[in-house]
Amino acid sequence: MSDVEGDAPTPAPAAAPAAAAAGPMDLNTAIQEVLKQAYIADGLARGLREAVQALDRRQTLLCLLANNVDEADYTILVEALCQEHQIRLLKVDSNKTLGEWAGLCKIDREGKARKVVGCSCVAVTDYGTKNSQAHAIIEDYFKGK
């Protein structure tokens, strides 16, 4: 009987950190979650060529652009297409970060990203699950702009 009593309190402390992790989400975490859900639903156009094609076809729901793009003309092109077609545009600090979020990397045994490929632009064509907290945070961000 002591084994059962000792096992009962153990799951309660493990559940508390999970509840704390599910607390308020910032914009970067929301972007990561939306990109993960879109990747699962096969709704990402990764790279400049794929993203521009999706923007031209007006299939894009959200566009993410890295601030440290190699050519300034790429930035001008993506911003102009987003403005012309009224597509939401978010800027990310680093192309390596954007590449990691878009799944352009290898994950090692510890769960850390290795061999990250930089990505200048990502277009989300399908959110996957729309009724998520991350999607709501991004919607609120654009409503506040």
Short mmCIF file of N, CA and C in Angstrom, two decimals:
data_model
loop_
_atom_site.label_atom_id
_atom_site.label_comp_id
_atom_site.label_asym_id
_atom_site.label_seq_id
_atom_site.Cartn_x
_atom_site.Cartn_y
_atom_site.Cartn_z
N MET A 1 0.82 -1.18 0.00
CA MET A 1 0.00 0.00 0.00
C MET A 1 0.86 1.25 0.00
N SER A 2 2.06 1.18 0.58
CA SER A 2 2.93 2.35 0.58
C SER A 2 3.41 2.68 -0.83
N ASP A 3 3.52 1.67 -1.71
CA ASP A 3 3.91 1.94 -3.09
C ASP A 3 2.86 2.79 -3.80
N VAL A 4 1.59 2.51 -3.57
CA VAL A 4 0.52 3.27 -4.21
C VAL A 4 0.48 4.69 -3.67
N GLU A 5 0.66 4.85 -2.37
CA GLU A 5 0.63 6.18 -1.77
C GLU A 5 1.82 7.01 -2.26
N GLY A 6 2.97 6.38 -2.42
CA GLY A 6 4.15 7.10 -2.88
C GLY A 6 4.05 7.51 -4.34
N ASP A 7 3.32 6.72 -5.14
CA ASP A 7 3.21 7.03 -6.57
C ASP A 7 2.19 8.12 -6.85
N ALA A 8 1.18 8.26 -6.00
CA ALA A 8 0.11 9.21 -6.26
C ALA A 8 0.58 10.67 -6.30
N PRO A 9 1.40 11.15 -5.37
CA PRO A 9 1.81 12.55 -5.43
C PRO A 9 2.81 12.86 -6.54
N THR A 10 3.48 11.87 -7.10
CA THR A 10 4.50 12.11 -8.10
C THR A 10 3.97 12.80 -9.35
N PRO A 11 2.82 12.39 -9.95
CA PRO A 11 2.36 13.08 -11.16
C PRO A 11 1.92 14.52 -10.94
N ALA A 12 1.49 14.88 -9.77
CA ALA A 12 1.01 16.25 -9.52
C ALA A 12 2.10 17.29 -9.74
N PRO A 13 3.32 17.13 -9.20
CA PRO A 13 4.35 18.12 -9.49
C PRO A 13 4.77 18.14 -10.95
N ALA A 14 4.69 17.01 -11.64
CA ALA A 14 5.06 16.98 -13.05
C ALA A 14 4.03 17.74 -13.89
N ALA A 15 2.79 17.76 -13.46
CA ALA A 15 1.75 18.47 -14.20
C ALA A 15 1.86 19.99 -14.02
N ALA A 16 2.39 20.44 -12.90
CA ALA A 16 2.50 21.88 -12.64
C ALA A 16 3.42 22.59 -13.64
N PRO A 17 4.63 22.05 -13.98
CA PRO A 17 5.45 22.73 -14.98
C PRO A 17 4.81 22.74 -16.36
N ALA A 18 4.04 21.71 -16.69
CA ALA A 18 3.37 21.69 -17.99
C ALA A 18 2.34 22.82 -18.06
N ALA A 19 1.65 23.06 -16.96
CA ALA A 19 0.67 24.15 -16.94
C ALA A 19 1.36 25.50 -17.03
N ALA A 20 2.53 25.63 -16.41
CA ALA A 20 3.27 26.89 -16.49
C ALA A 20 3.80 27.14 -17.90
N ALA A 21 4.20 26.05 -18.61
CA ALA A 21 4.70 26.19 -19.96
C ALA A 21 3.58 26.57 -20.93
N ALA A 22 2.34 26.19 -20.60
CA ALA A 22 1.21 26.50 -21.46
C ALA A 22 0.62 27.87 -21.16
N GLY A 23 1.31 28.68 -20.40
CA GLY A 23 0.84 30.01 -20.03
C GLY A 23 0.87 30.96 -21.21
N PRO A 24 1.03 32.26 -20.97
CA PRO A 24 1.01 33.24 -22.05
C PRO A 24 2.16 33.01 -23.04
N MET A 25 1.85 33.23 -24.30
CA MET A 25 2.79 32.96 -25.38
C MET A 25 3.17 34.29 -26.02
N ASP A 26 4.48 34.49 -26.29
CA ASP A 26 4.89 35.71 -26.96
C ASP A 26 4.80 35.53 -28.49
N LEU A 27 5.09 36.58 -29.23
CA LEU A 27 4.91 36.55 -30.67
C LEU A 27 5.85 35.55 -31.35
N ASN A 28 7.11 35.49 -30.92
CA ASN A 28 8.06 34.56 -31.54
C ASN A 28 7.65 33.11 -31.33
N THR A 29 7.19 32.78 -30.13
CA THR A 29 6.74 31.42 -29.86
C THR A 29 5.50 31.11 -30.68
N ALA A 30 4.62 32.09 -30.84
CA ALA A 30 3.42 31.90 -31.65
C ALA A 30 3.79 31.66 -33.11
N ILE A 31 4.78 32.39 -33.61
CA ILE A 31 5.23 32.19 -34.99
C ILE A 31 5.78 30.79 -35.17
N GLN A 32 6.58 30.33 -34.21
CA GLN A 32 7.13 28.98 -34.27
C GLN A 32 6.03 27.94 -34.31
N GLU A 33 5.03 28.11 -33.47
CA GLU A 33 3.93 27.15 -33.41
C GLU A 33 3.12 27.15 -34.70
N VAL A 34 2.84 28.32 -35.25
CA VAL A 34 2.09 28.41 -36.51
C VAL A 34 2.88 27.77 -37.64
N LEU A 35 4.19 28.01 -37.68
CA LEU A 35 5.02 27.41 -38.72
C LEU A 35 5.07 25.89 -38.59
N LYS A 36 5.11 25.40 -37.35
CA LYS A 36 5.12 23.96 -37.13
C LYS A 36 3.82 23.33 -37.61
N GLN A 37 2.68 23.94 -37.29
CA GLN A 37 1.39 23.42 -37.72
C GLN A 37 1.25 23.50 -39.25
N ALA A 38 1.75 24.58 -39.84
CA ALA A 38 1.69 24.72 -41.30
C ALA A 38 2.60 23.70 -41.98
N TYR A 39 3.74 23.42 -41.38
CA TYR A 39 4.67 22.42 -41.92
C TYR A 39 4.02 21.04 -41.92
N ILE A 40 3.32 20.72 -40.85
CA ILE A 40 2.63 19.44 -40.74
C ILE A 40 1.54 19.33 -41.81
N ALA A 41 0.84 20.44 -42.06
CA ALA A 41 -0.25 20.46 -43.04
C ALA A 41 0.26 20.66 -44.47
N ASP A 42 1.57 20.69 -44.66
CA ASP A 42 2.19 20.94 -45.96
C ASP A 42 1.74 22.28 -46.53
N GLY A 43 1.77 23.30 -45.66
CA GLY A 43 1.32 24.62 -46.06
C GLY A 43 2.41 25.67 -46.01
N LEU A 44 3.67 25.28 -46.23
CA LEU A 44 4.77 26.24 -46.23
C LEU A 44 5.41 26.31 -47.60
N ALA A 45 5.70 27.51 -48.04
CA ALA A 45 6.52 27.75 -49.22
C ALA A 45 7.82 28.34 -48.70
N ARG A 46 8.88 27.52 -48.68
CA ARG A 46 10.14 27.92 -48.07
C ARG A 46 11.14 28.34 -49.14
N GLY A 47 11.76 29.47 -48.92
CA GLY A 47 12.71 29.99 -49.88
C GLY A 47 12.09 31.09 -50.72
N LEU A 48 12.93 31.90 -51.29
CA LEU A 48 12.46 33.07 -52.03
C LEU A 48 11.64 32.68 -53.27
N ARG A 49 12.12 31.72 -54.03
CA ARG A 49 11.43 31.33 -55.26
C ARG A 49 10.02 30.79 -54.97
N GLU A 50 9.91 29.84 -54.04
CA GLU A 50 8.60 29.27 -53.71
C GLU A 50 7.67 30.32 -53.11
N ALA A 51 8.22 31.17 -52.25
CA ALA A 51 7.40 32.19 -51.59
C ALA A 51 6.87 33.21 -52.60
N VAL A 52 7.70 33.64 -53.53
CA VAL A 52 7.26 34.61 -54.54
C VAL A 52 6.21 33.99 -55.45
N GLN A 53 6.36 32.71 -55.79
CA GLN A 53 5.34 32.05 -56.61
C GLN A 53 4.01 31.98 -55.86
N ALA A 54 4.05 31.66 -54.56
CA ALA A 54 2.82 31.60 -53.76
C ALA A 54 2.21 33.00 -53.60
N LEU A 55 3.06 34.01 -53.46
CA LEU A 55 2.56 35.39 -53.37
C LEU A 55 1.91 35.82 -54.67
N ASP A 56 2.51 35.48 -55.80
CA ASP A 56 1.94 35.83 -57.10
C ASP A 56 0.60 35.16 -57.34
N ARG A 57 0.46 33.93 -56.89
CA ARG A 57 -0.80 33.19 -57.06
C ARG A 57 -1.85 33.59 -56.02
N ARG A 58 -1.45 34.44 -55.09
CA ARG A 58 -2.34 34.91 -54.01
C ARG A 58 -2.82 33.77 -53.13
N GLN A 59 -1.95 32.78 -52.91
CA GLN A 59 -2.26 31.65 -52.04
C GLN A 59 -1.76 31.88 -50.62
N THR A 60 -0.99 32.92 -50.42
CA THR A 60 -0.32 33.15 -49.15
C THR A 60 -1.25 33.81 -48.15
N LEU A 61 -1.25 33.27 -46.92
CA LEU A 61 -2.02 33.85 -45.82
C LEU A 61 -1.14 34.73 -44.94
N LEU A 62 0.13 34.35 -44.81
CA LEU A 62 1.09 35.07 -43.98
C LEU A 62 2.47 34.91 -44.60
N CYS A 63 3.24 35.99 -44.61
CA CYS A 63 4.59 35.95 -45.17
C CYS A 63 5.58 36.38 -44.09
N LEU A 64 6.67 35.63 -43.97
CA LEU A 64 7.73 35.95 -43.02
C LEU A 64 9.00 36.24 -43.81
N LEU A 65 9.63 37.36 -43.50
CA LEU A 65 10.81 37.82 -44.23
C LEU A 65 11.94 38.08 -43.24
N ALA A 66 13.14 37.60 -43.56
CA ALA A 66 14.30 37.84 -42.71
C ALA A 66 14.85 39.25 -42.95
N ASN A 67 15.35 39.86 -41.88
CA ASN A 67 15.92 41.21 -42.00
C ASN A 67 17.28 41.20 -42.66
N ASN A 68 18.03 40.10 -42.53
CA ASN A 68 19.39 40.07 -43.07
C ASN A 68 19.44 39.30 -44.40
N VAL A 69 18.60 39.71 -45.35
CA VAL A 69 18.57 39.10 -46.68
C VAL A 69 19.81 39.57 -47.44
N ASP A 70 20.34 38.68 -48.29
CA ASP A 70 21.57 39.00 -49.03
C ASP A 70 21.39 40.19 -49.97
N GLU A 71 20.33 40.21 -50.71
CA GLU A 71 20.09 41.26 -51.70
C GLU A 71 18.94 42.15 -51.24
N ALA A 72 19.12 43.44 -51.34
CA ALA A 72 18.06 44.38 -50.96
C ALA A 72 16.87 44.30 -51.93
N ASP A 73 17.15 43.88 -53.18
CA ASP A 73 16.06 43.76 -54.16
C ASP A 73 15.06 42.69 -53.75
N TYR A 74 15.52 41.63 -53.08
CA TYR A 74 14.61 40.57 -52.62
C TYR A 74 13.62 41.14 -51.62
N THR A 75 14.11 41.95 -50.71
CA THR A 75 13.25 42.56 -49.70
C THR A 75 12.21 43.47 -50.36
N ILE A 76 12.64 44.27 -51.31
CA ILE A 76 11.73 45.17 -52.02
C ILE A 76 10.66 44.38 -52.76
N LEU A 77 11.07 43.28 -53.43
CA LEU A 77 10.12 42.46 -54.18
C LEU A 77 9.05 41.85 -53.27
N VAL A 78 9.47 41.23 -52.17
CA VAL A 78 8.52 40.57 -51.27
C VAL A 78 7.60 41.59 -50.61
N GLU A 79 8.16 42.72 -50.17
CA GLU A 79 7.32 43.76 -49.55
C GLU A 79 6.30 44.32 -50.55
N ALA A 80 6.72 44.51 -51.80
CA ALA A 80 5.80 45.04 -52.81
C ALA A 80 4.69 44.05 -53.12
N LEU A 81 5.02 42.77 -53.23
CA LEU A 81 3.99 41.76 -53.51
C LEU A 81 3.00 41.64 -52.35
N CYS A 82 3.51 41.71 -51.13
CA CYS A 82 2.63 41.63 -49.96
C CYS A 82 1.71 42.85 -49.90
N GLN A 83 2.24 44.01 -50.20
CA GLN A 83 1.43 45.22 -50.17
C GLN A 83 0.40 45.22 -51.30
N GLU A 84 0.79 44.76 -52.48
CA GLU A 84 -0.10 44.76 -53.63
C GLU A 84 -1.29 43.82 -53.42
N HIS A 85 -1.03 42.65 -52.81
CA HIS A 85 -2.08 41.64 -52.64
C HIS A 85 -2.69 41.65 -51.23
N GLN A 86 -2.38 42.66 -50.42
CA GLN A 86 -2.86 42.79 -49.03
C GLN A 86 -2.59 41.51 -48.23
N ILE A 87 -1.33 41.07 -48.24
CA ILE A 87 -0.91 39.88 -47.50
C ILE A 87 -0.12 40.35 -46.29
N ARG A 88 -0.36 39.74 -45.16
CA ARG A 88 0.31 40.11 -43.91
C ARG A 88 1.78 39.73 -43.97
N LEU A 89 2.62 40.66 -43.54
CA LEU A 89 4.07 40.48 -43.59
C LEU A 89 4.65 40.68 -42.20
N LEU A 90 5.44 39.71 -41.76
CA LEU A 90 6.18 39.81 -40.50
C LEU A 90 7.66 39.72 -40.81
N LYS A 91 8.45 40.50 -40.10
CA LYS A 91 9.90 40.46 -40.29
C LYS A 91 10.54 39.74 -39.11
N VAL A 92 11.52 38.90 -39.42
CA VAL A 92 12.25 38.11 -38.44
C VAL A 92 13.70 38.58 -38.46
N ASP A 93 14.38 38.51 -37.31
CA ASP A 93 15.74 39.04 -37.19
C ASP A 93 16.74 38.33 -38.10
N SER A 94 16.75 37.01 -38.11
CA SER A 94 17.82 36.28 -38.77
C SER A 94 17.27 35.25 -39.75
N ASN A 95 17.97 35.07 -40.87
CA ASN A 95 17.56 34.04 -41.81
C ASN A 95 17.84 32.64 -41.28
N LYS A 96 18.84 32.50 -40.42
CA LYS A 96 19.10 31.20 -39.78
C LYS A 96 17.96 30.82 -38.84
N THR A 97 17.47 31.79 -38.10
CA THR A 97 16.34 31.55 -37.20
C THR A 97 15.11 31.15 -38.00
N LEU A 98 14.85 31.87 -39.08
CA LEU A 98 13.69 31.56 -39.91
C LEU A 98 13.82 30.18 -40.55
N GLY A 99 15.03 29.82 -40.96
CA GLY A 99 15.26 28.49 -41.52
C GLY A 99 15.02 27.38 -40.50
N GLU A 100 15.44 27.63 -39.26
CA GLU A 100 15.21 26.65 -38.20
C GLU A 100 13.72 26.50 -37.91
N TRP A 101 13.01 27.61 -37.84
CA TRP A 101 11.57 27.57 -37.58
C TRP A 101 10.81 26.89 -38.71
N ALA A 102 11.29 27.03 -39.94
CA ALA A 102 10.62 26.45 -41.10
C ALA A 102 10.99 24.99 -41.32
N GLY A 103 11.89 24.46 -40.51
CA GLY A 103 12.24 23.05 -40.62
C GLY A 103 13.39 22.76 -41.54
N LEU A 104 14.17 23.76 -41.88
CA LEU A 104 15.33 23.57 -42.76
C LEU A 104 16.58 23.28 -41.94
N CYS A 105 16.53 22.22 -41.13
CA CYS A 105 17.64 21.85 -40.26
C CYS A 105 17.53 20.38 -39.89
N LYS A 106 18.58 19.86 -39.30
CA LYS A 106 18.58 18.51 -38.74
C LYS A 106 18.45 18.64 -37.23
N ILE A 107 17.72 17.73 -36.62
CA ILE A 107 17.54 17.72 -35.18
C ILE A 107 18.35 16.57 -34.62
N ASP A 108 19.24 16.87 -33.65
CA ASP A 108 20.07 15.82 -33.06
C ASP A 108 19.32 15.09 -31.95
N ARG A 109 20.00 14.18 -31.28
CA ARG A 109 19.37 13.34 -30.26
C ARG A 109 18.87 14.13 -29.06
N GLU A 110 19.52 15.23 -28.74
CA GLU A 110 19.09 16.07 -27.62
C GLU A 110 17.94 16.99 -28.00
N GLY A 111 17.56 17.02 -29.26
CA GLY A 111 16.46 17.88 -29.71
C GLY A 111 16.92 19.26 -30.14
N LYS A 112 18.23 19.45 -30.30
CA LYS A 112 18.76 20.74 -30.73
C LYS A 112 18.95 20.74 -32.24
N ALA A 113 18.76 21.91 -32.84
CA ALA A 113 18.90 22.05 -34.29
C ALA A 113 20.37 22.07 -34.69
N ARG A 114 20.70 21.29 -35.68
CA ARG A 114 22.06 21.23 -36.24
C ARG A 114 21.95 21.46 -37.75
N LYS A 115 23.01 21.94 -38.35
CA LYS A 115 23.07 22.17 -39.80
C LYS A 115 21.90 23.01 -40.28
N VAL A 116 21.72 24.15 -39.66
CA VAL A 116 20.60 25.03 -40.00
C VAL A 116 20.92 25.74 -41.32
N VAL A 117 19.97 25.68 -42.24
CA VAL A 117 20.08 26.36 -43.53
C VAL A 117 19.31 27.67 -43.43
N GLY A 118 19.94 28.75 -43.83
CA GLY A 118 19.26 30.05 -43.80
C GLY A 118 18.14 30.12 -44.82
N CYS A 119 17.10 30.83 -44.47
CA CYS A 119 15.94 30.98 -45.35
C CYS A 119 15.51 32.44 -45.33
N SER A 120 15.50 33.08 -46.47
CA SER A 120 15.19 34.51 -46.51
C SER A 120 13.70 34.80 -46.41
N CYS A 121 12.86 33.88 -46.89
CA CYS A 121 11.43 34.15 -46.92
C CYS A 121 10.65 32.85 -46.78
N VAL A 122 9.57 32.90 -46.01
CA VAL A 122 8.65 31.76 -45.86
C VAL A 122 7.24 32.29 -46.04
N ALA A 123 6.46 31.60 -46.86
CA ALA A 123 5.06 31.95 -47.07
C ALA A 123 4.19 30.83 -46.52
N VAL A 124 3.23 31.18 -45.69
CA VAL A 124 2.30 30.21 -45.12
C VAL A 124 1.07 30.19 -46.02
N THR A 125 0.82 29.02 -46.65
CA THR A 125 -0.33 28.89 -47.54
C THR A 125 -1.48 28.14 -46.88
N ASP A 126 -1.19 27.41 -45.80
CA ASP A 126 -2.22 26.68 -45.06
C ASP A 126 -1.80 26.65 -43.60
N TYR A 127 -2.64 27.19 -42.71
CA TYR A 127 -2.30 27.24 -41.30
C TYR A 127 -2.37 25.87 -40.62
N GLY A 128 -3.05 24.92 -41.22
CA GLY A 128 -3.27 23.66 -40.53
C GLY A 128 -4.44 23.80 -39.58
N THR A 129 -4.16 23.88 -38.28
CA THR A 129 -5.23 24.10 -37.31
C THR A 129 -5.34 25.59 -37.05
N LYS A 130 -6.49 26.17 -37.38
CA LYS A 130 -6.68 27.61 -37.21
C LYS A 130 -7.07 27.97 -35.78
N ASN A 131 -7.67 27.06 -35.06
CA ASN A 131 -8.19 27.37 -33.73
C ASN A 131 -7.13 27.10 -32.66
N SER A 132 -5.99 27.72 -32.79
CA SER A 132 -4.95 27.55 -31.79
C SER A 132 -4.63 28.89 -31.13
N GLN A 133 -4.01 28.81 -29.98
CA GLN A 133 -3.65 30.02 -29.25
C GLN A 133 -2.62 30.83 -30.05
N ALA A 134 -1.69 30.14 -30.72
CA ALA A 134 -0.65 30.82 -31.50
C ALA A 134 -1.27 31.62 -32.66
N HIS A 135 -2.24 31.04 -33.33
CA HIS A 135 -2.90 31.73 -34.44
C HIS A 135 -3.65 32.96 -33.93
N ALA A 136 -4.26 32.85 -32.77
CA ALA A 136 -4.99 33.98 -32.17
C ALA A 136 -4.03 35.11 -31.81
N ILE A 137 -2.84 34.78 -31.32
CA ILE A 137 -1.85 35.80 -30.95
C ILE A 137 -1.39 36.56 -32.20
N ILE A 138 -1.17 35.85 -33.29
CA ILE A 138 -0.75 36.52 -34.53
C ILE A 138 -1.88 37.39 -35.07
N GLU A 139 -3.11 36.91 -35.00
CA GLU A 139 -4.26 37.71 -35.43
C GLU A 139 -4.37 38.98 -34.59
N ASP A 140 -4.18 38.86 -33.28
CA ASP A 140 -4.24 40.03 -32.39
C ASP A 140 -3.12 41.02 -32.70
N TYR A 141 -1.94 40.50 -33.06
CA TYR A 141 -0.81 41.36 -33.40
C TYR A 141 -1.16 42.24 -34.61
N PHE A 142 -1.78 41.64 -35.63
CA PHE A 142 -2.11 42.41 -36.84
C PHE A 142 -3.29 43.34 -36.61
N LYS A 143 -4.20 42.98 -35.72
CA LYS A 143 -5.31 43.86 -35.40
C LYS A 143 -4.82 45.11 -34.66
N GLY A 144 -3.77 44.94 -33.86
CA GLY A 144 -3.22 46.06 -33.10
C GLY A 144 -2.38 47.01 -33.93
N LYS A 145 -1.98 46.58 -35.13
CA LYS A 145 -1.13 47.42 -35.99
C LYS A 145 -1.90 48.50 -36.64
#
